[in-house]
Amino acid sequence: MRMSRRVAGLAIVAAAALLLGGCAQPAARVIPTAPATMKPVFATDADALAAAEKSFAGYLAASDLIAHDGGVGVERLASWDTDSQLALDTKTFDGMRSRGEHT
């Protein structure tokens, strides 16, 4: 009989430890912030928008020229594309070239 009380006591202690362990706070996430010495790239939101529009217009113009040329010269997009986007654009224009399409 005495052995079963010990087992029951150990079971209660183990259960309490498991239940209380679930109450622990997760580690705090540290979100990095920009150092105070960093200056914004653009003076205003309007300047940032104008730069984005100019860059996107350049991308569209280059893309249109590549499409007009039947998919030849996709490397012209390298100054706008990330590596992964350039790979996607290359695949698209390679398909266009292999089908003989032009715009």
XYZ file of N, CA and C in Angstrom, residues 33-82:
150
model
N 15.968 47.738 -34.617
C 15.541 49.039 -35.130
C 16.736 49.707 -35.786
N 16.443 50.633 -36.673
C 17.514 51.349 -37.354
C 18.219 52.265 -36.362
N 19.523 52.320 -36.467
C 20.241 53.245 -35.583
C 19.784 54.681 -35.821
N 19.822 55.477 -34.793
C 19.359 56.863 -34.892
C 20.207 57.677 -35.857
N 21.407 57.203 -36.167
C 22.280 57.954 -37.060
C 21.934 57.770 -38.530
N 21.081 56.798 -38.838
C 20.705 56.577 -40.235
C 19.736 57.659 -40.693
N 19.992 58.178 -41.878
C 19.103 59.183 -42.455
C 18.245 58.513 -43.513
N 17.031 58.992 -43.707
C 16.181 58.414 -44.740
C 16.804 58.618 -46.123
N 16.521 57.688 -47.023
C 17.052 57.781 -48.377
C 16.408 58.952 -49.109
N 15.128 59.171 -48.875
C 14.394 60.245 -49.539
C 13.913 61.251 -48.502
N 13.884 62.503 -48.907
C 13.476 63.559 -47.984
C 11.991 63.486 -47.659
N 11.189 63.072 -48.634
C 9.741 63.009 -48.430
C 9.185 61.742 -49.051
N 7.963 61.425 -48.690
C 7.282 60.283 -49.311
C 7.065 60.546 -50.804
N 6.813 61.794 -51.152
C 6.609 62.146 -52.560
C 7.882 61.877 -53.367
N 9.036 62.187 -52.795
C 10.308 61.902 -53.474
C 10.505 60.396 -53.647
N 10.155 59.642 -52.642
C 10.282 58.180 -52.714
C 9.353 57.619 -53.785
N 8.128 58.123 -53.842
C 7.170 57.665 -54.841
C 7.654 58.022 -56.246
N 8.161 59.216 -56.421
C 8.662 59.630 -57.734
C 9.811 58.731 -58.187
N 10.695 58.388 -57.283
C 11.819 57.508 -57.623
C 11.321 56.106 -57.975
N 10.344 55.617 -57.230
C 9.785 54.293 -57.513
C 9.096 54.278 -58.875
N 8.340 55.309 -59.160
C 7.656 55.391 -60.457
C 8.659 55.461 -61.606
N 9.731 56.219 -61.435
C 10.754 56.337 -62.467
C 11.435 54.985 -62.696
N 11.754 54.298 -61.621
C 12.395 52.997 -61.728
C 11.467 51.980 -62.393
N 10.212 51.967 -61.995
C 9.259 51.025 -62.576
C 9.036 51.319 -64.052
N 8.995 52.586 -64.419
C 8.847 52.960 -65.832
C 10.046 52.444 -66.633
N 11.244 52.533 -66.066
C 12.429 52.003 -66.730
C 12.339 50.499 -66.925
N 11.874 49.805 -65.897
C 11.701 48.349 -65.982
C 10.703 47.997 -67.081
N 9.566 48.701 -67.099
C 8.549 48.413 -68.110
C 9.071 48.694 -69.518
N 9.806 49.782 -69.687
C 10.355 50.113 -71.001
C 11.327 49.031 -71.463
N 12.212 48.590 -70.579
C 13.165 47.533 -70.934
C 12.429 46.230 -71.246
N 11.435 45.893 -70.445
C 10.655 44.685 -70.662
C 9.923 44.747 -72.002
N 9.365 45.899 -72.335
C 8.683 46.065 -73.620
C 9.650 45.884 -74.789
N 10.861 46.428 -74.660
C 11.857 46.275 -75.727
C 12.245 44.804 -75.903
N 12.410 44.099 -74.806
C 12.763 42.675 -74.874
C 11.633 41.901 -75.547
N 10.398 42.203 -75.180
C 9.251 41.537 -75.804
C 9.189 41.872 -77.295
N 9.450 43.121 -77.649
C 9.458 43.548 -79.057
C 10.547 42.805 -79.838
N 11.668 42.538 -79.168
C 12.786 41.825 -79.792
C 12.609 40.309 -79.739
N 11.446 39.857 -79.335
C 11.165 38.426 -79.320
C 11.768 37.677 -78.146
N 12.021 38.371 -77.059
C 12.564 37.723 -75.860
C 14.073 37.747 -75.783
N 14.714 38.407 -76.732
C 16.173 38.473 -76.758
C 16.649 39.634 -75.895
N 17.701 39.413 -75.115
C 18.312 40.477 -74.327
C 17.719 40.671 -72.953
N 17.245 39.592 -72.341
C 16.623 39.688 -71.017
C 17.597 40.227 -69.974
N 18.894 40.117 -70.233
C 19.886 40.635 -69.280
C 19.746 42.143 -69.076
N 19.017 42.809 -69.963
C 18.770 44.249 -69.791
C 17.945 44.543 -68.541
N 17.278 43.532 -68.012
C 16.470 43.717 -66.794
C 17.295 43.563 -65.518
N 18.556 43.193 -65.644
C 19.376 42.888 -64.470
C 19.514 44.065 -63.512
N 19.460 45.288 -64.013
C 19.617 46.433 -63.110
C 18.352 46.694 -62.285
N 17.239 46.083 -62.667
C 15.990 46.247 -61.898
C 15.622 44.998 -61.124
N 15.937 43.831 -61.678
C 15.486 42.571 -61.094
C 16.400 42.092 -59.970
N 15.785 41.377 -59.033
C 16.567 40.572 -58.086
C 17.007 39.322 -58.857
